[in-house]
Short mmCIF file of C-alpha atoms in Angstrom, two decimals:
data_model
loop_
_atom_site.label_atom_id
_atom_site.label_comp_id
_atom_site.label_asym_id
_atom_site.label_seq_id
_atom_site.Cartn_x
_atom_site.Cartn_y
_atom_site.Cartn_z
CA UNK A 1 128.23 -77.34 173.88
CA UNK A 2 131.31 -75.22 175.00
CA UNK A 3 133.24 -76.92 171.93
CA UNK A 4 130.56 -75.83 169.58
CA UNK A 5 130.38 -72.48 170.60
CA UNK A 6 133.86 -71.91 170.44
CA UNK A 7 134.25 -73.60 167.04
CA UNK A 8 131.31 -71.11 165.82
CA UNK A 9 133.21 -68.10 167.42
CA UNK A 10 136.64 -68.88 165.94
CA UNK A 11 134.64 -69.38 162.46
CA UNK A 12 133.51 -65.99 163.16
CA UNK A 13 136.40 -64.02 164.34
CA UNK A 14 137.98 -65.98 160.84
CA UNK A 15 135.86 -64.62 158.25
CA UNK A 16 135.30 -61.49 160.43
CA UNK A 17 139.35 -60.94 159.77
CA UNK A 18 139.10 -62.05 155.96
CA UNK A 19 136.48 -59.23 155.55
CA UNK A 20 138.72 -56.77 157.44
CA UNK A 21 142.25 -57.97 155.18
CA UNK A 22 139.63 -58.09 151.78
CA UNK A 23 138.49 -54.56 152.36
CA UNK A 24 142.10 -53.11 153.62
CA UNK A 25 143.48 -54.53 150.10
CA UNK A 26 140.74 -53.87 147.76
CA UNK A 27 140.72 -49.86 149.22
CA UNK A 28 144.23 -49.50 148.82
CA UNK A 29 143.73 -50.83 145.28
CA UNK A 30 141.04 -48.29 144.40
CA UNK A 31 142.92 -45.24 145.93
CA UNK A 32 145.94 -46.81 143.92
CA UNK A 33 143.50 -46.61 140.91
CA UNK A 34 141.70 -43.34 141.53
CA UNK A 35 145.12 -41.57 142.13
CA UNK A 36 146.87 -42.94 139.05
CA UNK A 37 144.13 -41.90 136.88
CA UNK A 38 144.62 -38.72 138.11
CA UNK A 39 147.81 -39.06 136.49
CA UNK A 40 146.43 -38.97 132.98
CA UNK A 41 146.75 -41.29 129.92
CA UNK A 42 150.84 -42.56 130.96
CA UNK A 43 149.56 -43.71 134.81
CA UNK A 44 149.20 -47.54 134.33
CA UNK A 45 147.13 -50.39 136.34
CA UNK A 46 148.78 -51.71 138.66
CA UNK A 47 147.45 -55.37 137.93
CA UNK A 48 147.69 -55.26 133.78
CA UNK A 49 149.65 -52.97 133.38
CA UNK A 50 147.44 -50.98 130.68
CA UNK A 51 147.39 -47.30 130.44
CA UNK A 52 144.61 -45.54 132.39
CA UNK A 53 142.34 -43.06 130.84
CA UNK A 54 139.40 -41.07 131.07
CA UNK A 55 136.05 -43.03 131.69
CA UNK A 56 138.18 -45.92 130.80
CA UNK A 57 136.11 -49.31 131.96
CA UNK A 58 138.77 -51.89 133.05
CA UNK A 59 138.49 -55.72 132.14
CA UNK A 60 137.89 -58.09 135.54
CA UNK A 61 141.40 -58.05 137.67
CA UNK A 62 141.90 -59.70 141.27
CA UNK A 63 141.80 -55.76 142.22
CA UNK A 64 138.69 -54.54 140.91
CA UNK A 65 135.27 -55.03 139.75
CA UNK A 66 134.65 -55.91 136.25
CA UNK A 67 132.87 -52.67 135.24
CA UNK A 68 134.34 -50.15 137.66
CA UNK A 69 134.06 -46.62 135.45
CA UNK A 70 137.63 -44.76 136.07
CA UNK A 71 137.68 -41.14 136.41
CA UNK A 72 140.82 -38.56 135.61
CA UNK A 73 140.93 -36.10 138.94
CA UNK A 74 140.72 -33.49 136.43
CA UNK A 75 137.31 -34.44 135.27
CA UNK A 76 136.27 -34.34 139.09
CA UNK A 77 137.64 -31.19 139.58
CA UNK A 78 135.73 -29.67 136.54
CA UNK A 79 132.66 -30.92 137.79
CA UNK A 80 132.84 -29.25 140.55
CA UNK A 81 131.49 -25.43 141.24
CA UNK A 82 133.54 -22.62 139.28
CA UNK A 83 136.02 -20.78 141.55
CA UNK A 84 135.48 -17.20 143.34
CA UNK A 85 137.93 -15.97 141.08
CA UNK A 86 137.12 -17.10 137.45
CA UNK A 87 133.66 -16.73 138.46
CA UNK A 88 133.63 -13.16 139.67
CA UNK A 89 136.29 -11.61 137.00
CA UNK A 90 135.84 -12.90 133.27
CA UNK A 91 134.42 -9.61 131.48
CA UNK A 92 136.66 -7.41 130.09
CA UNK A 93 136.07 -3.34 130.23
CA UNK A 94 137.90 -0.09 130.14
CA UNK A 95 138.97 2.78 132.11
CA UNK A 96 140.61 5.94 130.77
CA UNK A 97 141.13 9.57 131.60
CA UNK A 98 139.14 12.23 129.56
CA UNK A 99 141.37 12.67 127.22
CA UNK A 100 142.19 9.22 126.29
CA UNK A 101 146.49 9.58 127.07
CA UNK A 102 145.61 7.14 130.02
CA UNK A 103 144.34 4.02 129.60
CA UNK A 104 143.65 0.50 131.17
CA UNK A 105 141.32 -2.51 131.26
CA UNK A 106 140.30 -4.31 133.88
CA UNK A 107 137.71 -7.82 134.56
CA UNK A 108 134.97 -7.47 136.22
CA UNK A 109 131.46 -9.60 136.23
CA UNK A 110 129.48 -9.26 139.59
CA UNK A 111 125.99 -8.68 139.31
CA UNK A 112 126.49 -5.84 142.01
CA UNK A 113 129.49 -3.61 142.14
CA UNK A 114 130.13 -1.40 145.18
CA UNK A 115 130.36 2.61 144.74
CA UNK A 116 132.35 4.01 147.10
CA UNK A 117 131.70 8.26 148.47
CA UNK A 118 134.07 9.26 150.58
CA UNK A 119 134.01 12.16 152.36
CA UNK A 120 138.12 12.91 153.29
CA UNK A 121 139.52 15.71 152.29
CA UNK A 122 140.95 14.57 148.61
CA UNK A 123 137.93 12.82 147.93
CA UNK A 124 135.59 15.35 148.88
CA UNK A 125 137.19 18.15 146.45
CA UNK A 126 137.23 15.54 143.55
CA UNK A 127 133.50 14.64 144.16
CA UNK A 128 135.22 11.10 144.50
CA UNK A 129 133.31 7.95 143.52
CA UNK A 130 135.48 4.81 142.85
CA UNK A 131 134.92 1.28 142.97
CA UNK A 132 137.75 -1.65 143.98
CA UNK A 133 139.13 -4.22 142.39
CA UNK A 134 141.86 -6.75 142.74
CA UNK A 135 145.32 -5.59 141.41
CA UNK A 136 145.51 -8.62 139.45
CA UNK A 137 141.88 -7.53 137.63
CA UNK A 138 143.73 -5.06 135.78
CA UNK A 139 145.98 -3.67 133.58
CA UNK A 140 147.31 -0.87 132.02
CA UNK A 141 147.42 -0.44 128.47
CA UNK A 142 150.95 0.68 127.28
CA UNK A 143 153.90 0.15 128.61
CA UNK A 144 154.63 1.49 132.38
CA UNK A 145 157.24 3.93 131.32
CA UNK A 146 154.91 5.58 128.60
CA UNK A 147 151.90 5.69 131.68
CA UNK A 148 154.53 7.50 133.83
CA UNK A 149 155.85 9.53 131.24
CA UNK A 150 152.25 10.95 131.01
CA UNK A 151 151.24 11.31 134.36
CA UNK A 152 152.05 12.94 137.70
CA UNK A 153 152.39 11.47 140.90
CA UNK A 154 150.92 13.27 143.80
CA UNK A 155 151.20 12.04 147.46
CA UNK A 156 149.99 12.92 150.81
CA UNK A 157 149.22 12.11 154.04
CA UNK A 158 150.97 8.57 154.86
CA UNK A 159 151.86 8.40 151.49
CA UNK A 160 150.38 4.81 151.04
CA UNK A 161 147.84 6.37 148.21
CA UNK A 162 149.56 6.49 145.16
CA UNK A 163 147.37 9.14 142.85
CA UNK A 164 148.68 9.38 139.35
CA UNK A 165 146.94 12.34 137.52
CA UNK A 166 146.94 12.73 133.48
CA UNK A 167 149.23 15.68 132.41
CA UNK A 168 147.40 16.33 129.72
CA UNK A 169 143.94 16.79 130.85
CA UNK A 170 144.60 16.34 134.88
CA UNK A 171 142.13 13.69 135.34
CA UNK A 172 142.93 10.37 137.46
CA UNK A 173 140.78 7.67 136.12
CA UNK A 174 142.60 5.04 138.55
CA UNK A 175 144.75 4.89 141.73
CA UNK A 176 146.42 2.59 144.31
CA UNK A 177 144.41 3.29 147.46
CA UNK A 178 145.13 3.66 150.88
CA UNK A 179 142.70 1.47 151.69
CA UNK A 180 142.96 -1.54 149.61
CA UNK A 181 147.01 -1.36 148.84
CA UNK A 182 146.97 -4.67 146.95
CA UNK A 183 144.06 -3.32 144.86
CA UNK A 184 142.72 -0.79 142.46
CA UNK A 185 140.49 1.83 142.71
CA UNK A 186 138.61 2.80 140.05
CA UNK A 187 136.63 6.25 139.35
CA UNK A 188 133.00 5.09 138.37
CA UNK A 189 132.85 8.02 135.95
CA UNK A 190 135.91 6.83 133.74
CA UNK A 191 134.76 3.23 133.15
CA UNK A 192 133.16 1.84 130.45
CA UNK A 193 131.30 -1.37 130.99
CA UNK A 194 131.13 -4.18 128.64
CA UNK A 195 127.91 -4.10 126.46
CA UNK A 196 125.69 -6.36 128.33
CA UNK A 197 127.98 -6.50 131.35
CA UNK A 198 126.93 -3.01 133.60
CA UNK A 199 126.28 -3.91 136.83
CA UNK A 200 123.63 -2.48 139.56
CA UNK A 201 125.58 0.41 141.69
CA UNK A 202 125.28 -0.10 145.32
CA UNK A 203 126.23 3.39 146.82
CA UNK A 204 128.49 2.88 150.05
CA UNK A 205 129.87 5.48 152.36
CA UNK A 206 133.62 5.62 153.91
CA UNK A 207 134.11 7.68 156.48
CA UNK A 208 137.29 9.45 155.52
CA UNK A 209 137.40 12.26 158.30
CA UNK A 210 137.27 8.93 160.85
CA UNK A 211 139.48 6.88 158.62
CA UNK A 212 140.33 4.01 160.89
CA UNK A 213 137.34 3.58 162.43
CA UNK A 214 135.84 3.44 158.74
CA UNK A 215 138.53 1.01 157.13
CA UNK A 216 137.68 -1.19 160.44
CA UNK A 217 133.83 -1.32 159.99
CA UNK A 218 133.11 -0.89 156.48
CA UNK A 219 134.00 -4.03 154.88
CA UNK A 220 135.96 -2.42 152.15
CA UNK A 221 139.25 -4.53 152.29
CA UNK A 222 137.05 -7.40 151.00
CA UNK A 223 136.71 -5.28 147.90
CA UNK A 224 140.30 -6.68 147.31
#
């Protein structure tokens, strides 16, 4: 009885390690497969030595299952969800002062887009309202030496601002702010939306008197 049961254990602990050294081998095949795909139409099989491609279905090999459906990375990757970026910047529309020396363009598709009114000193004698936007949402139309060659720089403060005003007709359709350094900021009144593409305004307040107690609970870094 002790014989038997150790002849039906070591039968066990046999096919129990013949599942384990299948399953080791036939995974690294696949990942060997799925990562080679991913290597487009020159990656090869590493049994047959054909070229892989898209949704290619491979003939029966000692790796693989007869119909296993191979899929490029790429094709994964495009299946997936559309990112933050491309989603949330793919409409193009304008910005320029009033009397059209200074222009730019910038992308911008958000159902909602954020209205700033800020109350600092600057602000408050321009009747400010911007909006912000990524610097890499927009550009300026011209070269940079013809857009400084028509405006004026005016600083103040810390200097971290960077306000360039039209010579001709004084008005400052865009600006680094001090806020959002890596970003834009916009004056709602300049921009022209895309036909189709306006978004709802959602007024927001910064507290420009209190400025670092505003930057710190307002959210408005995110705008960048």
């Amino acid at each position: 009885l002790i014989f038997s049961v150790l002849v039906s254990l070591s039968k066990r602990l046999a096919i129990a390690g013949m599942r384990a050294d299948w399953l080791r081998f036939h995974s690294q095949s696949w990942i060997s497969c799925w990562i080679a795909a991913g290597a487009g139409q020159n990656a090869r099989h590493p049994e047959q030595n054909i070229p892989y491609q898209s949704r290619l279905v491979l003939p029966t090999c000692r790796h693989c299952s007869p119909r296993i459906w191979i899929v490029s990375l790429h094709d994964i990757v495009s299946k997936m969800e559309p990112s933050t970026t491309q989603a949330k910047y793919d409409h193009q529309h304008t910005v320029t002062c009033h009397c059209g020396d200074v222009r730019g363009s910038f992308t911008y598709s958000d159902a909602t887009i954020k209205v700033w009114d800020c109350n600092c000193s600057d602000c408050s004698m321009r009747g400010n309202t911007h909006f912000i936007i990524p610097g890499d949402s927009f550009q300026i139309q011209g070269t940079h030496e013809d857009y400084h060659a028509k405006t004026i720089l005016y600083l103040w403060g810390t200097k971290t601002a960077q306000r360039r005003f039209c010579k001709t007709c004084g008005i400052l359709p865009w600006y680094v702010p001090r806020s959002n350094p890596d970003g834009i900021a916009i004056t709602f009144a300049c921009a022209t939306f895309a036909e189709g593409n306006k978004p709802q305004i959602e007024k927001c307040h910064y507290d420009g008197i209190n400025w670092e107690k505003s930057h710190a609970e307002s959210g408005i870094t995110k705008e960048s």
